Coordinates of C-alpha atoms in Angstrom, one line a residue:
M36 CA 31.3 1.1 45.9
A37 CA 28.0 2.5 45.2
L38 CA 28.7 5.0 42.4
E39 CA 26.2 7.8 42.0
P40 CA 26.2 9.8 39.1
E41 CA 26.8 13.2 40.6
Q42 CA 29.5 11.8 42.6
V43 CA 31.6 11.7 39.7
G44 CA 31.5 15.4 38.7
R45 CA 32.4 16.5 42.2
S46 CA 35.1 14.0 43.3
K47 CA 37.8 15.5 40.9
A48 CA 37.6 18.5 42.8
D49 CA 37.4 17.2 46.1
L50 CA 40.4 14.8 45.7
A51 CA 42.6 17.7 44.6
E52 CA 41.5 19.7 47.6
M53 CA 42.2 16.8 49.7
L54 CA 45.7 16.0 48.7
R55 CA 46.6 19.7 48.7
A56 CA 45.2 19.9 52.5
L57 CA 47.1 16.6 53.5
R58 CA 50.5 17.9 52.2
K59 CA 50.3 21.3 54.2
Q60 CA 48.8 19.3 57.3
A61 CA 52.1 17.1 56.8
G62 CA 54.3 20.2 56.7
L63 CA 55.7 19.4 53.3
S64 CA 56.6 21.6 50.4
Q65 CA 55.3 20.5 46.9
A66 CA 59.0 19.9 46.2
R67 CA 59.7 17.7 49.2
L68 CA 56.4 15.7 48.7
A69 CA 57.5 15.2 44.9
A70 CA 60.7 13.8 46.2
R71 CA 59.1 11.2 48.6
C72 CA 57.1 10.1 45.9
H73 CA 59.5 10.1 43.2
I74 CA 57.6 12.2 40.8
S75 CA 58.2 15.9 39.8
Q76 CA 57.0 19.1 41.6
S77 CA 55.2 20.2 38.7
K78 CA 53.0 17.0 38.7
V79 CA 52.0 17.6 42.2
S80 CA 51.1 21.2 41.5
K81 CA 49.1 19.9 38.8
L82 CA 47.5 17.3 41.0
E83 CA 46.8 19.8 43.9
T84 CA 44.9 22.3 40.9
G85 CA 42.9 19.4 39.6
E86 CA 44.7 20.2 35.9
V87 CA 45.8 16.5 36.2
T88 CA 43.7 13.8 37.6
P89 CA 45.7 11.6 40.2
S90 CA 45.3 7.8 39.4
L91 CA 45.0 5.3 42.2
V92 CA 48.7 4.9 42.4
D93 CA 49.4 8.6 42.6
A94 CA 47.0 8.9 45.4
E95 CA 48.7 5.8 47.2
L96 CA 52.1 7.3 47.0
I97 CA 50.8 10.3 48.3
L98 CA 49.2 9.1 51.1
R99 CA 51.9 7.0 52.3
A100 CA 54.3 10.0 51.9
V101 CA 52.2 11.8 54.1
G102 CA 51.3 9.2 56.7
A103 CA 47.5 9.4 56.4
P104 CA 45.8 7.1 58.8
P105 CA 43.8 4.0 57.3
A106 CA 40.3 5.6 57.6
L107 CA 41.6 8.8 55.5
V108 CA 43.4 6.1 53.2
A109 CA 40.0 4.5 52.4
E110 CA 38.2 7.7 52.0
V111 CA 40.8 9.1 49.5
T112 CA 40.9 5.7 47.6
V113 CA 37.3 6.0 46.9
L114 CA 37.7 9.6 45.6
A115 CA 40.3 8.8 43.3
R116 CA 38.4 5.9 42.1
L117 CA 35.5 8.3 41.2
A118 CA 37.7 10.9 39.7
N119 CA 38.9 8.3 37.3
T120 CA 35.2 7.2 36.3
E121 CA 33.0 9.5 34.3
W122 CA 29.0 8.8 33.9
Q123 CA 27.4 9.3 30.6
A124 CA 23.7 9.3 30.8
V125 CA 22.0 8.0 27.8
R126 CA 19.2 10.6 27.7
S127 CA 22.0 13.2 27.6
S128 CA 23.2 11.3 24.3
W129 CA 19.5 11.7 23.0
R130 CA 19.6 15.3 23.5
R131 CA 22.7 16.2 22.2
G132 CA 21.9 13.8 18.9
L133 CA 23.0 10.2 18.8
D134 CA 25.2 11.1 15.6
K135 CA 27.5 13.1 17.7
R136 CA 28.0 10.3 20.1
Q137 CA 29.1 8.1 17.0
A138 CA 31.5 11.0 16.3
E139 CA 33.3 10.2 20.1
L140 CA 33.1 6.9 19.3
A141 CA 35.0 7.0 16.0
A142 CA 37.7 9.3 18.0
L143 CA 38.2 6.4 20.7
E144 CA 38.7 4.1 17.7
A145 CA 41.0 6.1 15.9
D146 CA 43.1 6.7 18.8
A147 CA 43.4 3.0 19.9
V148 CA 45.3 0.1 18.4
E149 CA 43.9 -2.8 20.1
L150 CA 40.2 -3.1 21.0
R151 CA 38.3 -5.6 22.8
Y152 CA 34.4 -6.0 22.8
F153 CA 32.6 -7.8 25.2
L154 CA 28.9 -8.5 23.9
P155 CA 26.6 -10.4 26.0
A156 CA 23.2 -8.8 24.7
M157 CA 23.4 -7.8 21.0
I158 CA 25.7 -7.2 18.1
T159 CA 27.6 -3.8 18.3
G160 CA 27.1 -1.4 15.1
L161 CA 30.7 -2.3 14.1
L162 CA 29.6 -5.5 13.0
A163 CA 25.9 -4.8 12.2
T164 CA 24.1 -4.8 8.9
P165 CA 22.3 -1.7 8.1
E166 CA 18.8 -3.4 8.7
Y167 CA 20.1 -4.4 12.3
I168 CA 21.4 -0.9 13.1
R169 CA 18.0 0.7 12.2
A170 CA 16.0 -2.2 14.1
S171 CA 18.2 -1.6 17.1
L172 CA 17.4 2.4 17.1
D173 CA 13.8 1.8 17.1
H174 CA 13.5 2.8 20.8
V175 CA 15.2 5.9 20.3
P176 CA 13.6 9.1 20.0
G177 CA 13.9 11.5 16.8
D178 CA 15.2 10.7 13.4
A179 CA 17.7 7.9 13.5
A180 CA 18.7 8.1 10.0
R181 CA 21.8 10.1 10.7
T182 CA 23.0 7.8 13.3
V183 CA 22.6 4.8 11.0
A184 CA 24.8 6.4 8.7
R185 CA 27.4 7.4 11.1
K186 CA 27.4 3.7 12.4
I187 CA 27.8 2.4 8.9
E188 CA 30.8 5.1 8.3
R189 CA 32.6 3.8 11.6
Q190 CA 32.6 0.3 10.3
A191 CA 35.4 1.4 7.9
V192 CA 37.9 1.4 10.9
L193 CA 37.7 -2.6 10.7
Y194 CA 39.4 -2.4 7.6
D195 CA 42.5 -0.5 9.0
S196 CA 45.5 -3.3 9.1
S197 CA 47.2 -1.1 11.8
K198 CA 44.5 -2.0 14.3
R199 CA 43.4 -5.2 15.9
F200 CA 39.8 -6.1 17.0
T201 CA 38.6 -8.7 19.3
F202 CA 34.8 -9.3 19.4
L203 CA 33.5 -11.8 21.8
L204 CA 29.7 -12.6 21.5
T205 CA 27.3 -14.9 23.5
E206 CA 24.9 -16.8 21.7
Q207 CA 22.3 -14.6 23.2
A208 CA 23.8 -11.6 21.5
V209 CA 24.0 -13.5 18.2
R210 CA 20.5 -14.9 18.1
W211 CA 18.5 -12.2 19.9
A212 CA 15.8 -11.5 17.7
V213 CA 16.1 -7.7 16.8
V214 CA 15.2 -8.3 13.3
P215 CA 13.0 -11.1 11.5
P216 CA 14.7 -14.3 11.1
P217 CA 15.6 -13.9 7.4
V218 CA 17.0 -10.6 7.9
L219 CA 19.2 -12.3 11.2
A220 CA 20.6 -15.0 9.0
V221 CA 22.1 -12.0 6.7
Q222 CA 23.6 -10.4 9.8
L223 CA 25.1 -13.6 10.9
D224 CA 26.6 -14.1 7.4
R225 CA 28.0 -10.7 7.9
L226 CA 30.1 -12.3 11.0
V227 CA 31.3 -15.0 9.3
S228 CA 32.6 -12.7 6.7
L229 CA 34.1 -10.2 8.7
S230 CA 35.7 -12.9 11.0
Q231 CA 38.0 -13.5 8.0
L232 CA 39.7 -10.3 8.0
S233 CA 43.2 -10.5 9.3
N234 CA 43.2 -8.1 12.0
V235 CA 39.5 -9.2 13.3
R236 CA 38.9 -11.9 15.6
I237 CA 35.3 -12.9 16.3
G238 CA 34.8 -15.3 19.1
V239 CA 31.3 -17.0 20.3
L240 CA 30.2 -18.6 23.3
P241 CA 27.5 -21.0 22.9
L242 CA 25.2 -21.4 25.7
S243 CA 26.5 -24.9 26.3
T244 CA 29.8 -23.7 27.1
P245 CA 30.3 -24.0 31.1
I246 CA 31.6 -21.1 32.3
T247 CA 30.9 -20.0 36.1
R248 CA 31.2 -16.2 35.8
G249 CA 27.8 -14.9 34.5
P250 CA 28.1 -12.3 31.7
M251 CA 26.7 -8.9 33.4
S252 CA 27.4 -6.0 30.9
T253 CA 28.6 -4.9 27.8
F254 CA 32.1 -3.3 27.8
T255 CA 34.8 -2.1 25.4
V256 CA 38.4 -1.9 26.2
Y257 CA 40.6 0.5 24.3
D258 CA 44.1 -0.6 24.5
D259 CA 45.0 -0.5 28.2
R260 CA 43.8 3.1 28.8
L261 CA 40.1 3.1 29.2
V262 CA 36.9 1.0 29.5
T263 CA 33.6 1.6 28.7
V264 CA 31.0 -0.2 30.4
E265 CA 27.0 0.2 29.2
N266 CA 23.7 -0.4 30.7
F267 CA 20.1 0.8 30.1
T268 CA 20.7 4.0 31.5
G269 CA 24.0 5.1 30.3
R270 CA 27.6 4.2 30.4
I271 CA 30.4 4.3 32.8
V272 CA 34.0 5.3 31.7
F273 CA 36.9 4.3 33.7
Q274 CA 40.4 5.5 33.3
D275 CA 42.1 4.0 36.2
A276 CA 44.4 1.2 35.8
R277 CA 43.0 -1.1 38.3
D278 CA 39.7 -0.7 36.7
I279 CA 41.2 -1.6 33.5
A280 CA 43.1 -4.3 34.4
E281 CA 40.4 -5.9 36.2
H282 CA 38.2 -5.6 33.0
L283 CA 41.0 -6.9 30.9
E284 CA 41.3 -10.0 33.0
I285 CA 37.3 -10.5 32.6
F286 CA 37.7 -10.4 29.0
D287 CA 40.8 -12.9 29.2
Q288 CA 38.6 -15.4 31.3
Y289 CA 35.7 -15.5 28.5
E290 CA 38.1 -15.2 25.4
R291 CA 39.7 -18.7 26.9
H292 CA 36.3 -20.2 26.5
A293 CA 35.3 -18.8 23.1
L294 CA 35.2 -20.3 19.5
F295 CA 37.4 -18.7 16.9
G296 CA 38.1 -19.2 13.6
E297 CA 36.5 -22.1 11.5
D298 CA 35.0 -23.4 14.6
A299 CA 33.2 -19.9 15.2
R300 CA 32.1 -19.7 11.7
D301 CA 31.0 -23.3 11.6
R302 CA 28.5 -22.3 14.7
L303 CA 27.6 -18.9 13.2
R304 CA 26.7 -21.0 9.8
E305 CA 24.7 -23.4 11.8
W306 CA 22.9 -20.5 13.8
A307 CA 22.1 -18.7 10.4
S308 CA 20.6 -21.9 8.8
C309 CA 17.9 -22.0 11.5
Y310 CA 16.6 -18.9 10.3
R311 CA 16.6 -19.4 6.5

């Protein structure tokens, strides 16, 4: 499915309108549709007004209940997936101020219990030294000092023992020369240190590890309710259960190949020694 950013905002209203029209065409009241779908009438009402965004499961239940033809099922399914997807342009974040973006990320982290980070390209701010953070923001317009400060503040969440963190980093992410070699060595030392926290698992994927599926995008999974996927121009937020499940499956595939514990720390120390 080709995802156009302008489609994402429009799809929620389109989906609500289409579900309402399908119910009426089938000659069903909200109460009868709710009974067929085994959901409440109030939920049907909220789905049709756009107050609640239908998941793919909700959409499928309704489509079966109204006897929708295959072509219409395909169209509504696309709308449902788009409705559960949000596009956040990076330039929009720049205009609002990246420190505000840090506040949004802090809120996501505060609400989650289990957080999974797949990092194929660079080290995430939660694990980064101040020097690494500053260097990674070199391309961002404006004064980055507030963003650096907020990123460092966010790192406190790693010490919340009620949360569980798993970070998967490729060798490229660990060794990408964001900072000069001696500074990168210090950054790798920090990874070794953080990996010894009881609630933090840091896994590394050496380039020599045979893995048939290539690492395409940085993504984060918050519990089993939300995924963010990043690229150069922005990020996509998935909230549909199927998209989340697929990213969890991909994460699990890479996790099975990663080095953890002392094996990971030994490899990180080995790489750090190359930069001293």
